[in-house]
Amino acid sequence: AFFWLVSLLLSSLVWFIAVKASDPRDERLQKGLLIFGVMFSVLLQEVFRFLYYKLLRKAIEGLVALSEDGCSPISIQQMAYGPGGSRGGMSGAFSMINLLADALGPGTVGIHGDSQLYFLTSAFMTMVLIFLHTFWGILFFHGCEHRRWWEITAVVVMHLAVSGSTFCNPLYVGSLVPSYLLMATAAAWAYLLSGGSAQNLRRFLLCK
């Protein structure tokens, strides 16, 4: 969570400086800077995810050196759940803070003919991002551990796609539907990489 906060702070600082140094009356430029800020933030988050993987790798080597049997008590795959879940939880917390700030007013959402589904769709988007960060953590760490750079690239591309889809709002279908499809894909992929199978899933559903 701390690593995610640092990446958010740095990307926010870059965007803030860019906005202050530009003409605020140029709407096209400001929109371009916003898109740049989002894309830069995504890339910086993934860089910090990689740095955190390297930190955990060093920690595992330390655990192996201290263990009696020369084996780590926890695998890198198990460690991937923690960073992914914490990044997702922190991302969701920041999204909720923004929503609560907008809910304080002034005005009423949709009073000028805009969509009244802002808060509902934002809640669904927050939920999908929490899950996605968890799945992305598993995929990213697996790619780093096995030198599968295409898995790391896939995580970065999915992150960019989900973040970029939010620019379709207030056409919420254009952001929610692709995001949930990507979440289903990432969930199935992460499940298989974690050792899951169709037989295990069937046994789970049947409580065997």
Coordinates of C-alpha atoms in Angstrom, one line a residue:
A1 CA 0.0 0.0 0.0
F2 CA 2.9 2.4 0.8
F3 CA 4.5 1.7 -2.6
W4 CA 1.2 2.4 -4.3
L5 CA 0.8 5.7 -2.4
V6 CA 4.4 6.8 -3.3
S7 CA 3.7 6.1 -7.0
L8 CA 0.4 8.1 -6.8
L9 CA 2.2 11.0 -5.0
L10 CA 4.9 11.2 -7.7
S11 CA 2.5 11.0 -10.6
S12 CA 0.2 13.6 -9.0
L13 CA 3.1 15.9 -8.5
V14 CA 4.1 15.6 -12.2
W15 CA 0.5 16.2 -13.4
F16 CA 0.1 19.2 -11.0
I17 CA 3.3 20.8 -12.3
A18 CA 2.3 20.2 -15.9
V19 CA -1.1 21.8 -15.3
K20 CA 0.3 24.8 -13.5
A21 CA 2.8 25.4 -16.2
S22 CA 0.2 25.3 -19.0
D23 CA -2.7 27.6 -20.0
P24 CA -5.8 26.7 -17.9
R25 CA -8.1 28.2 -20.6
D26 CA -7.0 25.8 -23.3
E27 CA -9.5 23.0 -22.7
R28 CA -8.0 20.7 -25.4
L29 CA -4.5 21.0 -23.7
Q30 CA -5.9 20.4 -20.3
K31 CA -7.7 17.2 -21.5
G32 CA -4.5 16.1 -23.1
L33 CA -2.6 16.6 -19.8
L34 CA -5.3 14.7 -17.9
I35 CA -4.9 11.7 -20.3
F36 CA -1.1 12.0 -20.0
G37 CA -1.4 12.1 -16.2
V38 CA -3.5 8.9 -16.1
M39 CA -1.3 7.0 -18.4
F40 CA 1.9 8.2 -16.6
S41 CA 0.3 7.2 -13.3
V42 CA -0.4 3.7 -14.6
L43 CA 3.1 3.2 -15.8
L44 CA 4.6 4.5 -12.6
Q45 CA 2.4 2.2 -10.6
E46 CA 3.7 -0.8 -12.6
V47 CA 7.3 0.3 -12.1
F48 CA 6.7 0.4 -8.3
R49 CA 5.1 -3.0 -8.5
F50 CA 8.3 -4.3 -10.1
L51 CA 10.4 -2.6 -7.4
Y52 CA 8.3 -4.2 -4.7
Y53 CA 8.7 -7.6 -6.3
K54 CA 12.5 -7.1 -6.2
L55 CA 12.2 -6.2 -2.5
L56 CA 10.2 -9.3 -1.7
R57 CA 12.6 -11.4 -3.7
K58 CA 15.4 -10.2 -1.4
A59 CA 13.2 -10.9 1.6
I60 CA 12.6 -14.5 0.5
E61 CA 16.3 -15.0 0.0
G62 CA 16.8 -13.9 3.6
L63 CA 14.1 -16.3 4.8
V64 CA 15.8 -19.2 3.0
A65 CA 19.2 -18.3 4.6
L66 CA 17.6 -18.4 8.0
S67 CA 15.5 -21.6 7.5
E68 CA 16.9 -25.0 8.6
D69 CA 15.9 -26.9 5.5
G70 CA 17.0 -24.2 3.1
C71 CA 13.4 -23.6 1.8
S72 CA 11.3 -20.5 2.1
P73 CA 8.2 -20.9 4.4
I74 CA 6.2 -18.9 1.8
S75 CA 6.3 -18.8 -1.9
I76 CA 6.5 -15.8 -4.2
Q77 CA 3.1 -16.7 -5.5
Q78 CA 1.6 -16.5 -2.0
M79 CA 3.4 -13.2 -1.4
A80 CA 1.8 -11.9 -4.6
Y81 CA -1.7 -11.9 -2.9
G82 CA -0.6 -9.4 -0.3
P83 CA 0.7 -6.6 -2.5
G84 CA -2.1 -7.0 -5.0
G85 CA -4.8 -6.9 -2.3
S86 CA -3.3 -4.0 -0.5
R87 CA -2.9 -2.0 -3.7
G88 CA -6.5 -2.7 -4.7
G89 CA -7.7 -1.8 -1.2
M90 CA -5.8 1.5 -1.2
S91 CA -7.1 2.3 -4.7
G92 CA -10.6 1.6 -3.6
A93 CA -10.2 3.8 -0.5
F94 CA -9.0 6.7 -2.6
S95 CA -11.9 6.2 -5.0
M96 CA -14.3 6.3 -2.1
I97 CA -12.8 9.5 -0.7
N98 CA -13.3 11.2 -4.1
L99 CA -16.9 9.9 -4.2
L100 CA -17.7 11.2 -0.7
A101 CA -16.2 14.5 -1.6
D102 CA -18.4 14.8 -4.6
A103 CA -21.5 13.7 -2.6
L104 CA -21.0 16.7 -0.2
G105 CA -22.2 19.0 -2.9
P106 CA -23.1 21.6 -4.0
G107 CA -25.8 20.5 -6.3
T108 CA -27.5 17.2 -7.3
V109 CA -26.1 14.6 -9.7
G110 CA -28.1 14.5 -12.9
I111 CA -30.0 17.7 -12.2
H112 CA -29.0 19.2 -15.6
G113 CA -29.9 16.0 -17.6
D114 CA -26.7 14.1 -16.9
S115 CA -26.7 10.5 -15.8
Q116 CA -27.9 9.9 -12.3
L117 CA -25.9 6.6 -12.1
Y118 CA -22.6 8.3 -11.3
F119 CA -22.4 7.0 -7.7
L120 CA -23.6 3.5 -8.6
T121 CA -21.3 3.1 -11.6
S122 CA -18.4 4.5 -9.6
A123 CA -19.0 1.9 -6.9
F124 CA -18.9 -0.9 -9.5
M125 CA -15.8 0.6 -11.0
T126 CA -14.1 0.7 -7.6
M127 CA -15.0 -2.9 -7.0
V128 CA -13.6 -4.1 -10.3
L129 CA -10.3 -2.2 -9.7
I130 CA -9.8 -3.8 -6.3
F131 CA -10.2 -7.3 -7.8
L132 CA -8.1 -6.4 -10.8
H133 CA -5.2 -5.2 -8.7
T134 CA -5.2 -8.5 -6.8
F135 CA -5.2 -10.5 -10.0
W136 CA -2.6 -8.3 -11.6
G137 CA -0.3 -8.8 -8.7
I138 CA -0.4 -12.5 -9.2
L139 CA 0.1 -12.3 -12.9
F140 CA 2.9 -9.7 -12.6
F141 CA 4.8 -11.6 -9.9
H142 CA 4.5 -14.9 -11.9
G143 CA 5.9 -13.1 -15.0
C144 CA 8.8 -11.7 -13.1
E145 CA 9.6 -15.0 -11.3
H146 CA 9.6 -17.1 -14.6
R147 CA 11.0 -14.4 -16.9
R148 CA 7.8 -14.3 -18.9
W149 CA 7.9 -10.6 -20.0
W150 CA 4.8 -11.0 -22.1
E151 CA 2.8 -11.6 -18.9
I152 CA 4.2 -8.4 -17.4
T153 CA 3.3 -6.6 -20.7
A154 CA -0.2 -8.0 -20.6
V155 CA -0.7 -6.6 -17.1
V156 CA 0.5 -3.2 -18.1
V157 CA -1.7 -3.2 -21.2
M158 CA -4.8 -4.3 -19.2
H159 CA -4.1 -1.6 -16.6
L160 CA -3.8 1.1 -19.4
A161 CA -7.0 -0.2 -21.1
V162 CA -9.1 -0.1 -17.9
S163 CA -7.8 3.3 -16.9
G164 CA -8.3 4.6 -20.5
S165 CA -11.8 3.3 -20.7
T166 CA -12.9 5.7 -17.9
F167 CA -12.5 8.5 -20.5
C168 CA -15.7 7.0 -22.1
N169 CA -17.7 8.3 -19.2
P170 CA -20.5 9.4 -18.8
L171 CA -21.1 6.6 -21.3
Y172 CA -20.6 4.2 -18.4
V173 CA -21.2 1.1 -20.6
G174 CA -18.0 1.9 -22.4
S175 CA -16.0 1.6 -19.2
L176 CA -17.8 -0.9 -17.1
V177 CA -18.3 -3.7 -19.6
P178 CA -14.7 -3.9 -20.9
S179 CA -13.4 -3.6 -17.3
Y180 CA -15.5 -6.5 -16.1
L181 CA -14.6 -8.6 -19.2
L182 CA -10.9 -8.0 -18.4
M183 CA -11.5 -8.8 -14.8
A184 CA -13.0 -12.2 -15.7
T185 CA -10.1 -12.9 -18.0
A186 CA -7.5 -11.8 -15.4
A187 CA -9.3 -13.9 -12.7
A188 CA -9.3 -17.1 -14.8
W189 CA -5.7 -16.5 -15.8
A190 CA -4.5 -15.9 -12.2
Y191 CA -6.5 -18.9 -11.0
L192 CA -4.7 -21.2 -13.5
L193 CA -1.3 -19.7 -12.7
S194 CA -1.9 -20.3 -9.0
G195 CA -2.4 -24.0 -9.6
G196 CA -6.2 -24.1 -10.0
S197 CA -8.0 -26.3 -12.4
A198 CA -11.5 -27.0 -13.6
Q199 CA -11.7 -30.1 -11.4
N200 CA -10.7 -28.1 -8.3
L201 CA -13.3 -25.5 -9.1
R202 CA -15.9 -28.2 -9.5
R203 CA -15.0 -29.7 -6.2
F204 CA -15.1 -26.3 -4.5
L205 CA -18.6 -25.5 -5.9
L206 CA -19.8 -29.0 -4.8
C207 CA -18.2 -28.5 -1.4
K208 CA -16.2 -31.7 -1.7

